[in-house]
Amino acid sequence: MGSSRFNRLRFPFSKATSRFWRTPLSKRSLIIASLCGLYLFFALFGYSQHYQDKDKRRGLYPLDNARPDTVDSHASVLPTRPNVVYITLKSKRLKPANIRGTIRPKLRRKVRRTQPTRSPFTQNKFGTLGRNAGENRRNVAQETFLGETLDVDYKSLNLNPGSDSRVSSIRIYSPNAPPWFSAGDVKAMRFLADAKVVRIKKMPQGDFPSLLIFESEAVGKHKLFEASNLCGGQCGGIGSPVDNTEVFAFHLDRVLGLNRTLPAVSRKFGFLYDGQPCPVVLWDASVQPEGHPAVKLTWGEYQNTLKARCLRPKRSSTKPDSNCSTVHHYEWSKLALFDFLLQIHNRLDPSCCGFRPRHEDLCVRLGSHAECGDQNHTQLKSIRQSDNLRHLVFTYNKGFFDRNEDNLDFRLLEGIKELPEQAVSVLKSSKLRVKLLQSLFLDQHYWESQGGRQGIDKLIDVIERRAKVLLTYINAHGIKTIPMNE
């Protein structure tokens, strides 16, 4: 009985199996693939359903053994299933509700303290100066230095004379200096760099910061030195460390063959500006207000002077029908070229009308930039004459190396029809960089203060780019280059 039932169940299976093996291979493969697909589908569906049920059972347990709030759960959106609990997690509190418990701190106002005017003297040296003032019968106080006139004996600073280096900072290793320096230039540079300081004075300069003057033991022979009590011997003017462009301007002037600036070097003083290198310019009383006053010209008068070509060669006197000054016509051409390369605007463009000034520029802070609407009446400043009243002396040479080529002051070249041939030939040649490197290397303190060769190269890059712009301007405006050596 049992065997007959087993045979009846076995017969359909064996019949289906034999029929399956008699089918073609392609149909057998399709049937096997279909069966495998059905198996995978039901296997994955059952696996996901198992984990969904497990997550539902896990959500039924409250957090931290706390009972679920039935009131809040009914007030919120009703769940779709009776066994689902919705939980809202709050973010972590960033700071406590009450600072310092229940006491709120008082708001204290910061008292503004006015910064006293910074004295160039190093603090400890100036304190020594005040203690020894009675012994030297000078009664010098800090207010006196910041105000009117200062006359300080170098010995009252109580400095160690042996602290100064005996090695000169002017490095001339060959028998002769570069050919663009005269014997007087080399002598003046060595004096400014190595002279022993005997006395220091302070001199106001009008619109410019007051200048410190140091006096050496050497006796000057200039009559104006004796007439003015500012300098009884040979002296030098000490500038601020930020005005070190005076040194670069002196070397550029000599390389171009203009010879219109006073000798300048960089020097360190242990009692000034915390020992930082400062520009020291040779003192010349003839270019100071006590000597010859500055040339007073407005912008309109200056343009008329350029058109009149005052005191050109073969003319012994100025035209009677013109408002010419005693300054030679060639001097304005030299000044314009020099000021353009260094972008010195305080002489020919004191109101900054030829470029876009910054907010911290002096012309903006003083409000003179607003006067550009009436340019013809703008007063030129800081134009000084030498003993030979036909020549100019370029003083207060504060140049700007951070001005881009798209913001150069072309107003400095306005009205100029001729430029010195020697200076332009140096700009055209490829020797400008070599000459400036050779010249600036002489001043060790300035060389090191600018970062050595790498820093000096960056400054020369600026001058070379401006020289290319100037040469393009010369060709575009038909400016002539003529010899201007008298």
PDB file of C-alpha atoms in Angstrom, residues 302-416:
ATOM      1  CA  TYR A 302      55.195 126.459 -13.850  1.00  0.00           C
ATOM      2  CA  GLN A 303      53.597 125.540 -17.189  1.00  0.00           C
ATOM      3  CA  ASN A 304      54.188 129.077 -18.485  1.00  0.00           C
ATOM      4  CA  THR A 305      57.833 128.785 -17.409  1.00  0.00           C
ATOM      5  CA  LEU A 306      58.207 125.574 -19.417  1.00  0.00           C
ATOM      6  CA  LYS A 307      56.703 127.209 -22.500  1.00  0.00           C
ATOM      7  CA  ALA A 308      58.997 130.236 -22.174  1.00  0.00           C
ATOM      8  CA  ARG A 309      62.126 128.011 -21.981  1.00  0.00           C
ATOM      9  CA  CYS A 310      63.723 130.347 -19.477  1.00  0.00           C
ATOM     10  CA  LEU A 311      67.528 130.692 -19.412  1.00  0.00           C
ATOM     11  CA  ARG A 312      68.233 128.352 -22.272  1.00  0.00           C
ATOM     12  CA  PRO A 313      71.795 128.441 -23.686  1.00  0.00           C
ATOM     13  CA  LYS A 314      72.745 131.521 -25.756  1.00  0.00           C
ATOM     14  CA  ARG A 315      70.377 133.626 -23.659  1.00  0.00           C
ATOM     15  CA  SER A 316      72.124 135.679 -21.032  1.00  0.00           C
ATOM     16  CA  SER A 317      69.004 136.891 -19.253  1.00  0.00           C
ATOM     17  CA  THR A 318      65.381 136.062 -18.901  1.00  0.00           C
ATOM     18  CA  LYS A 319      62.761 137.447 -21.184  1.00  0.00           C
ATOM     19  CA  PRO A 320      61.490 140.811 -19.962  1.00  0.00           C
ATOM     20  CA  ASP A 321      57.904 139.994 -20.880  1.00  0.00           C
ATOM     21  CA  SER A 322      57.787 136.643 -19.058  1.00  0.00           C
ATOM     22  CA  ASN A 323      57.494 135.568 -15.451  1.00  0.00           C
ATOM     23  CA  CYS A 324      60.607 133.394 -15.555  1.00  0.00           C
ATOM     24  CA  SER A 325      62.397 132.460 -12.383  1.00  0.00           C
ATOM     25  CA  THR A 326      66.155 132.165 -12.083  1.00  0.00           C
ATOM     26  CA  VAL A 327      65.969 128.374 -12.489  1.00  0.00           C
ATOM     27  CA  HIS A 328      67.451 127.028 -15.719  1.00  0.00           C
ATOM     28  CA  HIS A 329      65.023 125.413 -18.144  1.00  0.00           C
ATOM     29  CA  TYR A 330      66.929 122.113 -18.126  1.00  0.00           C
ATOM     30  CA  GLU A 331      66.466 121.732 -14.374  1.00  0.00           C
ATOM     31  CA  TRP A 332      62.734 121.127 -14.753  1.00  0.00           C
ATOM     32  CA  SER A 333      63.396 118.315 -17.239  1.00  0.00           C
ATOM     33  CA  LYS A 334      65.804 116.614 -14.838  1.00  0.00           C
ATOM     34  CA  LEU A 335      63.351 117.015 -11.969  1.00  0.00           C
ATOM     35  CA  ALA A 336      60.441 115.568 -13.966  1.00  0.00           C
ATOM     36  CA  LEU A 337      62.421 112.484 -15.044  1.00  0.00           C
ATOM     37  CA  PHE A 338      63.752 111.870 -11.535  1.00  0.00           C
ATOM     38  CA  ASP A 339      60.366 112.301  -9.840  1.00  0.00           C
ATOM     39  CA  PHE A 340      58.598 110.061 -12.360  1.00  0.00           C
ATOM     40  CA  LEU A 341      60.965 107.124 -11.854  1.00  0.00           C
ATOM     41  CA  LEU A 342      60.563 107.319  -8.070  1.00  0.00           C
ATOM     42  CA  GLN A 343      56.945 108.616  -8.183  1.00  0.00           C
ATOM     43  CA  ILE A 344      57.749 111.565  -5.922  1.00  0.00           C
ATOM     44  CA  HIS A 345      54.672 113.760  -6.091  1.00  0.00           C
ATOM     45  CA  ASN A 346      55.244 116.188  -3.197  1.00  0.00           C
ATOM     46  CA  ARG A 347      57.028 118.717  -5.439  1.00  0.00           C
ATOM     47  CA  LEU A 348      55.184 118.977  -8.753  1.00  0.00           C
ATOM     48  CA  ASP A 349      51.897 117.326  -7.722  1.00  0.00           C
ATOM     49  CA  PRO A 350      51.365 117.962  -3.992  1.00  0.00           C
ATOM     50  CA  SER A 351      47.583 117.547  -4.340  1.00  0.00           C
ATOM     51  CA  CYS A 352      47.868 114.065  -5.927  1.00  0.00           C
ATOM     52  CA  CYS A 353      45.879 115.087  -8.998  1.00  0.00           C
ATOM     53  CA  GLY A 354      47.733 112.833 -11.430  1.00  0.00           C
ATOM     54  CA  PHE A 355      46.996 109.449  -9.835  1.00  0.00           C
ATOM     55  CA  ARG A 356      44.590 107.666  -7.501  1.00  0.00           C
ATOM     56  CA  PRO A 357      45.847 108.308  -3.970  1.00  0.00           C
ATOM     57  CA  ARG A 358      45.251 106.051  -1.002  1.00  0.00           C
ATOM     58  CA  HIS A 359      43.284 107.075   2.050  1.00  0.00           C
ATOM     59  CA  GLU A 360      46.445 107.179   4.156  1.00  0.00           C
ATOM     60  CA  ASP A 361      48.280 109.527   1.771  1.00  0.00           C
ATOM     61  CA  LEU A 362      49.028 112.970   3.134  1.00  0.00           C
ATOM     62  CA  CYS A 363      47.182 114.792   0.357  1.00  0.00           C
ATOM     63  CA  VAL A 364      43.960 112.932   1.229  1.00  0.00           C
ATOM     64  CA  ARG A 365      44.295 113.344   4.980  1.00  0.00           C
ATOM     65  CA  LEU A 366      44.924 117.092   4.642  1.00  0.00           C
ATOM     66  CA  GLY A 367      42.118 117.531   2.113  1.00  0.00           C
ATOM     67  CA  SER A 368      44.360 118.992  -0.597  1.00  0.00           C
ATOM     68  CA  HIS A 369      43.222 116.324  -3.085  1.00  0.00           C
ATOM     69  CA  ALA A 370      39.894 118.161  -3.315  1.00  0.00           C
ATOM     70  CA  GLU A 371      41.710 121.156  -4.857  1.00  0.00           C
ATOM     71  CA  CYS A 372      42.315 119.315  -8.131  1.00  0.00           C
ATOM     72  CA  GLY A 373      39.361 121.130  -9.688  1.00  0.00           C
ATOM     73  CA  ASP A 374      41.428 124.346  -9.764  1.00  0.00           C
ATOM     74  CA  GLN A 375      44.820 122.978 -10.753  1.00  0.00           C
ATOM     75  CA  ASN A 376      46.304 126.191 -12.148  1.00  0.00           C
ATOM     76  CA  HIS A 377      46.374 127.753  -8.684  1.00  0.00           C
ATOM     77  CA  THR A 378      47.877 124.717  -6.938  1.00  0.00           C
ATOM     78  CA  GLN A 379      51.093 125.751  -5.186  1.00  0.00           C
ATOM     79  CA  LEU A 380      54.219 123.696  -5.898  1.00  0.00           C
ATOM     80  CA  LYS A 381      56.260 122.734  -2.837  1.00  0.00           C
ATOM     81  CA  SER A 382      59.786 121.784  -1.736  1.00  0.00           C
ATOM     82  CA  ILE A 383      61.575 123.157  -4.797  1.00  0.00           C
ATOM     83  CA  ARG A 384      64.993 124.249  -3.565  1.00  0.00           C
ATOM     84  CA  GLN A 385      67.896 126.038  -5.240  1.00  0.00           C
ATOM     85  CA  SER A 386      71.595 125.560  -4.605  1.00  0.00           C
ATOM     86  CA  ASP A 387      74.259 128.262  -4.301  1.00  0.00           C
ATOM     87  CA  ASN A 388      74.050 128.551  -8.053  1.00  0.00           C
ATOM     88  CA  LEU A 389      70.490 129.840  -8.274  1.00  0.00           C
ATOM     89  CA  ARG A 390      70.139 128.393 -11.771  1.00  0.00           C
ATOM     90  CA  HIS A 391      70.341 124.851 -10.360  1.00  0.00           C
ATOM     91  CA  LEU A 392      67.868 122.893  -8.275  1.00  0.00           C
ATOM     92  CA  VAL A 393      68.636 120.578  -5.370  1.00  0.00           C
ATOM     93  CA  PHE A 394      66.355 117.564  -4.984  1.00  0.00           C
ATOM     94  CA  THR A 395      65.529 117.272  -1.272  1.00  0.00           C
ATOM     95  CA  TYR A 396      62.951 115.231   0.705  1.00  0.00           C
ATOM     96  CA  ASN A 397      63.035 112.439  -1.877  1.00  0.00           C
ATOM     97  CA  LYS A 398      60.290 110.222  -0.495  1.00  0.00           C
ATOM     98  CA  GLY A 399      59.679 107.754  -3.299  1.00  0.00           C
ATOM     99  CA  PHE A 400      56.965 105.114  -3.665  1.00  0.00           C
ATOM    100  CA  PHE A 401      57.810 101.635  -4.944  1.00  0.00           C
ATOM    101  CA  ASP A 402      54.348 100.135  -4.317  1.00  0.00           C
ATOM    102  CA  ARG A 403      52.530 102.040  -7.066  1.00  0.00           C
ATOM    103  CA  ASN A 404      51.501  99.915 -10.052  1.00  0.00           C
ATOM    104  CA  GLU A 405      52.105 100.844 -13.670  1.00  0.00           C
ATOM    105  CA  ASP A 406      48.387 101.522 -14.207  1.00  0.00           C
ATOM    106  CA  ASN A 407      48.433 104.229 -11.510  1.00  0.00           C
ATOM    107  CA  LEU A 408      51.569 106.212 -12.334  1.00  0.00           C
ATOM    108  CA  ASP A 409      51.552 109.995 -11.998  1.00  0.00           C
ATOM    109  CA  PHE A 410      51.970 111.234 -15.590  1.00  0.00           C
ATOM    110  CA  ARG A 411      51.163 114.748 -14.431  1.00  0.00           C
ATOM    111  CA  LEU A 412      54.842 114.987 -13.464  1.00  0.00           C
ATOM    112  CA  LEU A 413      55.752 114.886 -17.182  1.00  0.00           C
ATOM    113  CA  GLU A 414      53.155 117.396 -18.341  1.00  0.00           C
ATOM    114  CA  GLY A 415      54.678 120.277 -20.314  1.00  0.00           C
ATOM    115  CA  ILE A 416      58.089 118.589 -20.644  1.00  0.00           C
TER     116      ILE A 416
END
